[in-house]
Amino acid sequence: MSRPRNPQKPQNVTPLRTFADSADSAARPKRTFLTLAEFLAELDVPKSTFFRWKALGLAPRTYKLPNGQLRIRRSDFDAWLASREEEQAA
């Protein structure tokens, strides 16, 4: 006997960001700190890559909260990302 499907949307599912969301985000103020998940999503890299960068000293500065979660200051992230910009070939 099969159970009827629950028609309600699960409460713990975060919707995917779309291009329209990113265009709309310019009007919204940026948060001061990024969660690790936000950082990973913004760069589209796996968690293992981030921790390898961190071990090698290549990741942006992180802040560890009392609950063990990591945060990255938005200004540190922006500066870190800008420092990795490559020059255009002539």
PDB file of C-alpha atoms in Angstrom:
ATOM      1  CA  MET A   1       0.000   0.000   0.000  1.00  0.00           C
ATOM      2  CA  SER A   2       1.496   3.355  -0.965  1.00  0.00           C
ATOM      3  CA  ARG A   3       1.296   6.460   1.160  1.00  0.00           C
ATOM      4  CA  PRO A   4      -0.291   9.562  -0.337  1.00  0.00           C
ATOM      5  CA  ARG A   5       2.236  12.229  -1.297  1.00  0.00           C
ATOM      6  CA  ASN A   6       2.412  15.316   0.840  1.00  0.00           C
ATOM      7  CA  PRO A   7       1.426  18.240  -1.418  1.00  0.00           C
ATOM      8  CA  GLN A   8       3.074  20.817   0.875  1.00  0.00           C
ATOM      9  CA  LYS A   9       6.456  22.234  -0.034  1.00  0.00           C
ATOM     10  CA  PRO A  10       9.248  21.080   2.325  1.00  0.00           C
ATOM     11  CA  GLN A  11      10.208  23.847   4.747  1.00  0.00           C
ATOM     12  CA  ASN A  12      13.975  23.249   4.718  1.00  0.00           C
ATOM     13  CA  VAL A  13      14.557  23.587   0.959  1.00  0.00           C
ATOM     14  CA  THR A  14      16.358  26.736  -0.190  1.00  0.00           C
ATOM     15  CA  PRO A  15      15.354  27.842  -3.690  1.00  0.00           C
ATOM     16  CA  LEU A  16      18.124  28.037  -6.289  1.00  0.00           C
ATOM     17  CA  ARG A  17      19.337  31.490  -7.229  1.00  0.00           C
ATOM     18  CA  THR A  18      18.493  32.506 -10.764  1.00  0.00           C
ATOM     19  CA  PHE A  19      19.904  35.145 -13.066  1.00  0.00           C
ATOM     20  CA  ALA A  20      16.950  37.372 -12.192  1.00  0.00           C
ATOM     21  CA  ASP A  21      17.824  37.008  -8.507  1.00  0.00           C
ATOM     22  CA  SER A  22      21.412  38.125  -9.106  1.00  0.00           C
ATOM     23  CA  ALA A  23      20.288  41.123 -11.185  1.00  0.00           C
ATOM     24  CA  ASP A  24      17.817  42.043  -8.455  1.00  0.00           C
ATOM     25  CA  SER A  25      20.464  41.682  -5.740  1.00  0.00           C
ATOM     26  CA  ALA A  26      22.207  44.887  -6.881  1.00  0.00           C
ATOM     27  CA  ALA A  27      19.343  46.867  -5.349  1.00  0.00           C
ATOM     28  CA  ARG A  28      19.573  45.007  -2.014  1.00  0.00           C
ATOM     29  CA  PRO A  29      22.336  45.825   0.478  1.00  0.00           C
ATOM     30  CA  LYS A  30      24.997  43.137   0.824  1.00  0.00           C
ATOM     31  CA  ARG A  31      25.313  41.306   4.119  1.00  0.00           C
ATOM     32  CA  THR A  32      28.427  41.996   6.175  1.00  0.00           C
ATOM     33  CA  PHE A  33      29.326  38.319   6.604  1.00  0.00           C
ATOM     34  CA  LEU A  34      28.891  35.348   4.274  1.00  0.00           C
ATOM     35  CA  THR A  35      28.196  31.853   5.499  1.00  0.00           C
ATOM     36  CA  LEU A  36      30.427  29.119   4.157  1.00  0.00           C
ATOM     37  CA  ALA A  37      27.510  27.855   2.035  1.00  0.00           C
ATOM     38  CA  GLU A  38      27.020  31.334   0.504  1.00  0.00           C
ATOM     39  CA  PHE A  39      30.743  31.605  -0.247  1.00  0.00           C
ATOM     40  CA  LEU A  40      30.790  28.179  -1.895  1.00  0.00           C
ATOM     41  CA  ALA A  41      27.654  28.946  -3.921  1.00  0.00           C
ATOM     42  CA  GLU A  42      28.984  32.307  -5.085  1.00  0.00           C
ATOM     43  CA  LEU A  43      32.191  30.749  -6.408  1.00  0.00           C
ATOM     44  CA  ASP A  44      30.621  27.420  -7.378  1.00  0.00           C
ATOM     45  CA  VAL A  45      33.367  25.389  -5.686  1.00  0.00           C
ATOM     46  CA  PRO A  46      33.066  22.319  -3.452  1.00  0.00           C
ATOM     47  CA  LYS A  47      33.687  22.492   0.287  1.00  0.00           C
ATOM     48  CA  SER A  48      36.810  20.320  -0.083  1.00  0.00           C
ATOM     49  CA  THR A  49      38.376  22.922  -2.386  1.00  0.00           C
ATOM     50  CA  PHE A  50      37.718  25.683   0.139  1.00  0.00           C
ATOM     51  CA  PHE A  51      39.359  23.711   2.956  1.00  0.00           C
ATOM     52  CA  ARG A  52      42.348  22.904   0.725  1.00  0.00           C
ATOM     53  CA  TRP A  53      42.724  26.645  -0.030  1.00  0.00           C
ATOM     54  CA  LYS A  54      42.421  27.356   3.704  1.00  0.00           C
ATOM     55  CA  ALA A  55      45.108  24.782   4.575  1.00  0.00           C
ATOM     56  CA  LEU A  56      47.429  26.297   1.958  1.00  0.00           C
ATOM     57  CA  GLY A  57      46.745  29.851   3.169  1.00  0.00           C
ATOM     58  CA  LEU A  58      44.998  30.771  -0.093  1.00  0.00           C
ATOM     59  CA  ALA A  59      41.443  31.307   1.219  1.00  0.00           C
ATOM     60  CA  PRO A  60      40.074  34.619   2.489  1.00  0.00           C
ATOM     61  CA  ARG A  61      40.201  35.268   6.233  1.00  0.00           C
ATOM     62  CA  THR A  62      37.537  33.347   8.143  1.00  0.00           C
ATOM     63  CA  TYR A  63      35.879  33.907  11.508  1.00  0.00           C
ATOM     64  CA  LYS A  64      34.873  30.933  13.635  1.00  0.00           C
ATOM     65  CA  LEU A  65      31.707  31.408  15.659  1.00  0.00           C
ATOM     66  CA  PRO A  66      31.239  29.813  19.113  1.00  0.00           C
ATOM     67  CA  ASN A  67      28.993  27.179  17.502  1.00  0.00           C
ATOM     68  CA  GLY A  68      31.834  26.167  15.142  1.00  0.00           C
ATOM     69  CA  GLN A  69      30.393  27.721  11.990  1.00  0.00           C
ATOM     70  CA  LEU A  70      32.643  29.767   9.719  1.00  0.00           C
ATOM     71  CA  ARG A  71      31.893  33.238   8.407  1.00  0.00           C
ATOM     72  CA  ILE A  72      33.739  35.309   5.825  1.00  0.00           C
ATOM     73  CA  ARG A  73      33.530  39.085   5.932  1.00  0.00           C
ATOM     74  CA  ARG A  74      32.124  40.395   2.631  1.00  0.00           C
ATOM     75  CA  SER A  75      34.879  43.044   2.350  1.00  0.00           C
ATOM     76  CA  ASP A  76      37.564  40.351   2.877  1.00  0.00           C
ATOM     77  CA  PHE A  77      35.911  38.198   0.208  1.00  0.00           C
ATOM     78  CA  ASP A  78      35.724  41.106  -2.272  1.00  0.00           C
ATOM     79  CA  ALA A  79      39.387  42.036  -1.673  1.00  0.00           C
ATOM     80  CA  TRP A  80      40.465  38.385  -1.910  1.00  0.00           C
ATOM     81  CA  LEU A  81      38.574  37.940  -5.181  1.00  0.00           C
ATOM     82  CA  ALA A  82      39.977  41.183  -6.642  1.00  0.00           C
ATOM     83  CA  SER A  83      43.529  40.072  -5.783  1.00  0.00           C
ATOM     84  CA  ARG A  84      43.047  36.997  -7.976  1.00  0.00           C
ATOM     85  CA  GLU A  85      42.020  38.917 -11.076  1.00  0.00           C
ATOM     86  CA  GLU A  86      44.257  38.167 -14.022  1.00  0.00           C
ATOM     87  CA  GLU A  87      45.516  40.809 -16.419  1.00  0.00           C
ATOM     88  CA  GLN A  88      44.005  40.780 -19.894  1.00  0.00           C
ATOM     89  CA  ALA A  89      46.255  39.460 -22.640  1.00  0.00           C
ATOM     90  CA  ALA A  90      47.328  42.085 -25.146  1.00  0.00           C
TER      91      ALA A  90
END
